[in-house]
XYZ file of C-alpha atoms in Angstrom:
422
model
C 0.000 0.000 0.000
C 1.287 3.462 -0.876
C 0.056 7.052 -0.780
C 1.379 9.497 -3.379
C 3.475 12.364 -2.069
C 4.350 15.664 -3.693
C 7.396 17.900 -3.140
C 7.596 21.708 -3.317
C 11.001 23.308 -3.686
C 13.080 26.248 -4.779
C 16.383 26.131 -6.651
C 18.412 28.117 -4.141
C 21.598 30.156 -4.410
C 23.675 26.989 -4.059
C 21.935 25.636 -7.171
C 20.196 22.818 -5.278
C 16.445 22.185 -5.215
C 15.394 22.152 -1.587
C 11.966 22.094 -0.005
C 9.432 19.800 1.655
C 7.007 17.047 0.760
C 3.446 16.294 1.825
C 0.559 13.954 0.918
C -0.964 14.721 -2.454
C -4.385 14.976 -0.793
C -3.221 18.208 0.891
C -2.370 19.912 -2.396
C -5.488 22.158 -2.584
C -4.599 23.924 0.670
C -0.855 23.881 -0.027
C -1.416 25.809 -3.262
C -2.070 28.841 -1.072
C -0.093 28.364 2.124
C 2.774 26.356 0.645
C 5.206 24.698 3.022
C 7.013 26.296 5.919
C 10.594 27.474 5.435
C 13.097 29.604 7.316
C 15.346 32.458 6.268
C 18.537 30.607 7.171
C 17.606 27.664 4.955
C 18.741 29.874 2.064
C 22.215 29.826 3.605
C 22.700 26.101 3.114
C 25.924 25.705 1.199
C 26.575 23.421 -1.745
C 27.562 20.835 0.886
C 24.349 21.227 2.897
C 26.016 22.913 5.875
C 25.067 26.423 6.984
C 28.468 27.969 7.610
C 27.231 31.491 8.377
C 23.849 33.191 8.383
C 22.725 36.772 8.954
C 19.286 35.481 9.948
C 20.069 33.098 12.785
C 17.203 30.915 13.931
C 14.518 33.596 13.621
C 11.859 34.093 10.979
C 9.369 32.098 8.940
C 8.704 31.900 5.207
C 6.646 29.818 2.790
C 7.582 28.036 -0.412
C 4.418 28.475 -2.469
C 4.017 26.100 -5.438
C 3.546 27.573 -8.904
C 0.962 25.567 -10.865
C 2.836 26.480 -14.061
C 5.933 24.654 -12.746
C 4.471 21.259 -11.857
C 6.217 18.009 -12.796
C 4.654 14.564 -12.530
C 6.584 11.760 -14.195
C 5.869 8.063 -13.831
C 8.972 6.036 -14.592
C 8.857 2.230 -14.791
C 5.859 0.412 -13.346
C 6.274 -0.295 -9.661
C 8.535 2.703 -8.991
C 7.474 5.867 -7.221
C 5.987 8.680 -9.289
C 8.219 11.750 -9.267
C 5.869 14.623 -8.483
C 7.113 18.084 -7.563
C 6.451 21.772 -7.940
C 8.887 24.647 -8.196
C 7.780 27.656 -6.223
C 8.450 31.058 -4.749
C 9.855 32.040 -1.381
C 7.236 34.269 0.221
C 6.721 36.008 3.523
C 3.918 34.658 5.679
C 1.605 37.416 4.401
C 2.114 36.119 0.843
C 4.389 38.905 -0.382
C 7.647 37.983 -2.208
C 10.675 37.569 0.059
C 13.451 39.933 -0.963
C 15.970 37.061 -1.188
C 13.913 34.751 -3.407
C 15.989 33.677 -6.456
C 12.894 33.092 -8.554
C 11.553 36.553 -7.762
C 14.972 38.000 -8.683
C 14.606 36.480 -12.147
C 11.028 37.692 -12.427
C 12.053 41.248 -11.506
C 14.905 41.179 -14.043
C 12.526 40.141 -16.794
C 10.131 42.912 -15.764
C 12.996 45.432 -15.958
C 13.687 44.295 -19.510
C 10.059 44.821 -20.415
C 10.103 48.293 -18.878
C 13.319 49.242 -20.698
C 12.182 48.340 -24.188
C 8.797 46.626 -24.166
C 10.421 43.300 -25.053
C 10.448 39.821 -23.563
C 13.265 37.297 -23.402
C 13.061 33.935 -25.135
C 15.787 31.615 -23.884
C 16.951 28.033 -23.563
C 19.553 26.471 -21.275
C 21.944 24.011 -22.945
C 23.420 21.847 -20.166
C 26.432 19.509 -20.036
C 26.947 16.734 -17.503
C 28.787 13.464 -16.925
C 26.749 10.260 -16.779
C 28.559 7.805 -14.532
C 26.810 4.799 -16.080
C 28.322 5.338 -19.526
C 31.221 3.277 -20.781
C 34.527 5.095 -20.276
C 35.806 5.354 -23.849
C 38.847 7.634 -24.241
C 39.270 9.224 -27.672
C 35.585 8.818 -28.520
C 34.291 12.389 -28.262
C 30.982 12.835 -30.112
C 31.269 9.268 -31.387
C 28.648 6.648 -32.107
C 30.525 4.387 -29.687
C 30.058 6.939 -26.889
C 26.414 7.286 -27.868
C 26.013 3.503 -27.674
C 27.879 3.372 -24.372
C 25.158 5.224 -22.452
C 22.729 2.364 -23.025
C 19.091 3.335 -22.536
C 19.768 6.289 -20.247
C 19.234 8.806 -23.060
C 15.899 7.279 -23.987
C 14.761 7.381 -20.365
C 15.900 10.999 -20.032
C 14.170 12.206 -23.200
C 10.958 10.429 -22.230
C 11.130 12.019 -18.762
C 11.724 15.486 -20.219
C 8.705 15.130 -22.469
C 6.544 13.751 -19.667
C 7.576 16.730 -17.544
C 6.173 19.097 -20.171
C 9.418 20.073 -21.887
C 10.193 19.741 -25.600
C 13.486 17.817 -25.955
C 15.676 19.145 -28.756
C 18.870 17.076 -28.601
C 20.829 14.576 -26.527
C 24.410 13.879 -27.533
C 27.798 12.590 -26.416
C 30.096 15.530 -25.752
C 33.847 16.162 -25.912
C 34.728 14.897 -22.438
C 34.775 11.291 -21.282
C 31.275 10.096 -20.333
C 30.076 13.669 -20.947
C 26.687 14.394 -22.512
C 24.634 17.429 -23.380
C 20.879 17.974 -23.397
C 18.906 20.811 -24.910
C 15.234 21.694 -24.873
C 13.176 24.116 -26.931
C 13.297 27.765 -25.828
C 10.671 29.240 -23.538
C 9.579 32.749 -22.694
C 10.295 34.504 -19.418
C 10.608 32.646 -16.131
C 9.581 29.361 -17.773
C 13.057 29.046 -19.327
C 14.698 28.928 -15.886
C 12.000 26.569 -14.603
C 12.722 24.250 -17.518
C 16.474 24.389 -16.842
C 15.881 23.249 -13.259
C 13.422 20.560 -14.348
C 15.786 19.259 -17.049
C 18.598 18.942 -14.504
C 16.387 17.059 -12.089
C 15.060 14.752 -14.823
C 18.651 13.881 -15.782
C 19.453 13.124 -12.155
C 16.253 11.133 -11.746
C 16.797 9.086 -14.915
C 20.375 8.350 -13.867
C 19.213 7.376 -10.367
C 16.777 4.878 -11.836
C 19.648 3.349 -13.798
C 21.721 3.052 -10.621
C 24.087 5.911 -11.533
C 24.503 9.699 -11.339
C 24.286 12.659 -13.667
C 27.077 14.965 -12.445
C 26.755 18.649 -13.307
C 29.790 19.967 -11.417
C 31.678 22.622 -13.439
C 34.920 20.596 -13.322
C 35.241 16.977 -12.156
C 39.020 16.615 -12.317
C 41.738 19.230 -12.285
C 43.020 18.316 -15.742
C 39.636 17.462 -17.280
C 37.183 19.443 -19.338
C 34.335 21.269 -17.708
C 30.554 21.104 -17.766
C 29.099 24.381 -18.946
C 25.615 25.842 -19.112
C 25.019 27.863 -22.261
C 22.030 30.197 -22.394
C 20.618 30.935 -25.851
C 18.747 34.251 -25.919
C 16.633 36.262 -28.300
C 14.264 39.182 -27.848
C 10.591 39.334 -28.776
C 8.565 42.525 -29.173
C 5.163 43.170 -27.616
C 3.458 41.308 -30.463
C 5.753 38.291 -30.032
C 7.752 38.982 -33.196
C 11.563 38.430 -33.266
C 13.500 41.603 -32.411
C 17.128 40.424 -32.349
C 18.154 40.285 -36.012
C 19.004 42.981 -38.526
C 20.624 41.566 -41.705
C 22.572 44.684 -42.605
C 23.961 45.394 -39.146
C 27.325 44.109 -37.769
C 27.066 40.423 -36.832
C 23.393 40.599 -37.780
C 22.486 42.141 -34.414
C 19.581 44.557 -34.297
C 20.365 47.861 -32.520
C 18.183 46.692 -29.621
C 19.967 43.327 -29.335
C 23.334 45.046 -29.630
C 22.533 47.246 -26.631
C 21.204 44.219 -24.715
C 24.470 42.350 -25.319
C 26.514 45.452 -24.481
C 24.832 45.602 -21.080
C 25.707 41.986 -20.354
C 29.357 42.562 -21.305
C 29.471 45.795 -19.294
C 28.370 44.030 -16.122
C 29.905 40.603 -16.736
C 32.899 41.086 -14.369
C 30.393 41.353 -11.509
C 27.548 39.068 -12.558
C 29.881 36.155 -13.295
C 29.835 35.704 -9.500
C 26.149 34.795 -9.982
C 26.501 32.724 -13.160
C 29.721 30.834 -12.284
C 29.477 30.800 -8.480
C 31.849 28.087 -7.256
C 35.635 27.976 -6.876
C 35.818 25.129 -9.420
C 33.906 27.276 -11.914
C 37.124 29.195 -12.476
C 39.076 26.043 -13.250
C 36.769 25.728 -16.266
C 37.099 29.365 -17.343
C 40.676 28.914 -18.512
C 42.407 28.709 -21.903
C 42.128 25.505 -23.937
C 38.976 24.289 -22.193
C 36.441 25.446 -24.803
C 35.267 28.026 -22.296
C 35.425 31.829 -22.194
C 38.372 33.695 -20.723
C 37.641 37.180 -22.058
C 34.649 39.521 -21.905
C 33.764 39.555 -25.590
C 31.186 38.908 -28.270
C 32.252 37.015 -31.376
C 30.345 35.566 -34.284
C 30.289 31.759 -34.246
C 33.157 31.331 -31.765
C 32.681 28.904 -28.877
C 35.492 30.525 -26.911
C 33.579 33.782 -26.533
C 31.536 34.913 -23.541
C 28.773 35.857 -25.967
C 28.571 33.877 -29.198
C 26.441 35.049 -32.095
C 25.008 31.740 -33.266
C 24.622 30.612 -36.871
C 21.294 30.241 -38.618
C 20.929 26.769 -40.127
C 19.396 26.343 -43.562
C 18.492 30.005 -43.918
C 15.355 30.662 -45.899
C 13.025 33.608 -45.852
C 13.935 36.619 -43.743
C 11.232 35.721 -41.224
C 12.780 32.289 -40.668
C 16.261 33.766 -40.219
C 14.898 36.232 -37.665
C 13.093 33.428 -35.829
C 16.220 31.279 -35.512
C 18.671 34.096 -34.743
C 20.025 34.084 -31.182
C 23.018 34.892 -29.017
C 24.561 32.356 -26.645
C 25.885 33.249 -23.181
C 28.654 30.755 -22.373
C 29.887 31.974 -18.967
C 27.625 29.932 -16.702
C 27.553 26.507 -15.099
C 25.258 24.335 -13.017
C 26.626 25.474 -9.656
C 24.373 28.451 -10.328
C 20.638 28.598 -9.847
C 19.108 29.173 -13.301
C 17.014 31.899 -11.689
C 20.124 33.820 -10.658
C 21.556 33.402 -14.172
C 18.384 34.523 -15.930
C 17.836 37.446 -13.563
C 21.416 38.682 -13.926
C 21.294 38.513 -17.736
C 17.908 40.243 -17.896
C 18.894 43.056 -15.528
C 22.254 43.631 -17.261
C 20.705 43.551 -20.715
C 17.935 45.928 -19.648
C 20.566 48.354 -18.348
C 22.399 48.209 -21.670
C 19.182 49.078 -23.484
C 18.206 51.839 -21.056
C 21.654 53.483 -21.329
C 22.042 52.855 -25.074
C 25.371 51.114 -24.529
C 27.399 49.952 -27.510
C 29.553 46.885 -27.846
C 33.188 47.171 -26.775
C 35.838 47.434 -29.454
C 37.275 44.009 -30.409
C 40.781 45.142 -29.491
C 39.709 46.372 -26.054
C 38.755 43.048 -24.529
C 38.911 42.636 -20.760
C 39.610 39.325 -19.058
C 37.097 37.536 -16.890
C 37.849 37.351 -13.156
C 40.347 34.605 -12.451
C 38.679 33.342 -9.258
C 35.404 33.379 -7.379
C 36.958 35.611 -4.722
C 37.815 38.217 -7.362
C 34.347 37.965 -8.902
C 32.658 38.374 -5.516
C 34.672 41.525 -4.821
C 33.548 42.946 -8.160
C 29.937 42.012 -7.413
C 30.192 43.654 -3.988
C 31.440 46.856 -5.607
C 28.751 46.973 -8.295
C 26.233 49.730 -7.632
C 24.057 48.323 -10.390
C 23.957 44.828 -8.880
C 23.082 46.276 -5.477
C 20.155 48.057 -7.081
C 18.990 44.916 -8.865
C 19.302 42.524 -5.936
C 18.723 44.901 -3.047
C 21.264 45.300 -0.263
C 19.859 42.499 1.905
C 19.945 39.914 -0.887
C 23.326 41.005 -2.230
C 24.984 40.960 1.197
C 23.353 37.613 1.985
C 24.663 36.147 -1.269
C 28.166 37.480 -0.647
C 28.218 36.060 2.886
C 27.011 32.680 1.621
C 29.673 32.397 -1.086
C 32.557 33.782 0.973
C 31.780 31.307 3.759
C 31.837 28.503 1.188
C 35.200 29.733 -0.118
C 36.634 29.821 3.402
C 35.442 26.261 3.996
C 37.352 24.827 1.006
C 40.313 27.223 0.783
C 42.936 24.728 2.007
C 41.847 21.791 -0.165
C 44.261 20.588 -2.880
C 42.830 21.143 -6.351
C 42.045 17.497 -7.018
C 40.223 17.110 -3.699
C 38.370 20.366 -4.334
C 37.124 19.003 -7.647
C 36.084 15.744 -6.019
C 34.120 17.543 -3.298
C 32.108 19.519 -5.841
C 31.620 16.502 -8.090
C 30.109 14.688 -5.110
C 27.439 17.347 -4.527
C 26.572 18.545 -8.036
């Protein structure tokens, strides 16, 4: 005999989905009152420990489920149904909590709408290592590597579709046992929801095969990294593409150019939100197919912003529909909500201030460490305005405490610790 349970969670600033479960029969009342939570729960590190907290033991919050972010997937017969909601951190009166990552993303998207009357269409392309795959050196992108994952890919794609996502691709990647999954783009906050759901479906499918899907930015000191690449395009108030202009440099419309300029302007600071672990900066090094400079380049996978190609170009409307820019300076140690919010706020600022792209010969380098990135985030007046002082200072305290906890670990052990939790 069994009774179905449902889980409500939030993808927090450590990039983990945390929350509480309850009997499905209680769902009608939980849609309004959610589940109880505390302020200091946000301070759980990547390792689960609360190293420091400005909130102490005081205070109560709710995680309120969003009916638009419900997942119910039945895997093989006889196994438990995976049923969960993503939700918002709210005060007990129902108002948004100022440190809610999902509300941060929602506010960033609203700022973009206010700046130019546009919405953001985006998709998160995510890399991970599947521990159940055959370890086949020298077989990057190969049919042998594809074969070596067995039926995991089929289970994952079926789970993605059952969860309401539209799978686009699943492929063996460059690293050993490394794979990549993509889903169709979505508008607004749904894109971040789908990124979280896709991650959890990969983990769930791997779990049901007796293995793990590991999303850590770098698993071994000398190995390649797992990135998260965010494909972005703008849509006007009528839903029409607003990113492409065929006669402009790199095909970028003036509006998209200013959006990208804002991201590059603020990237030294917001990389602390998009690549928020010490091992993130082992990936952001030369010869790892990852960005090292703050730049935008057409069809270059080493750039922070890559202007993507249009495949099988046809009519102008089809080119405009496909056209997008890819942000490559993120990884799965970050909450997708923090990534999406940071990109939306920075892009909105670029539009509002009519910023232009930096000269190609004036490229700046990305921060070389999380500590450096956090200092730049702390000094950013813009980021303080976007996040609010309480949320920004909370985030800085969280990440600096995490850094202090691992500062004496040898590089290989550091990588192993993060691989164990992501």
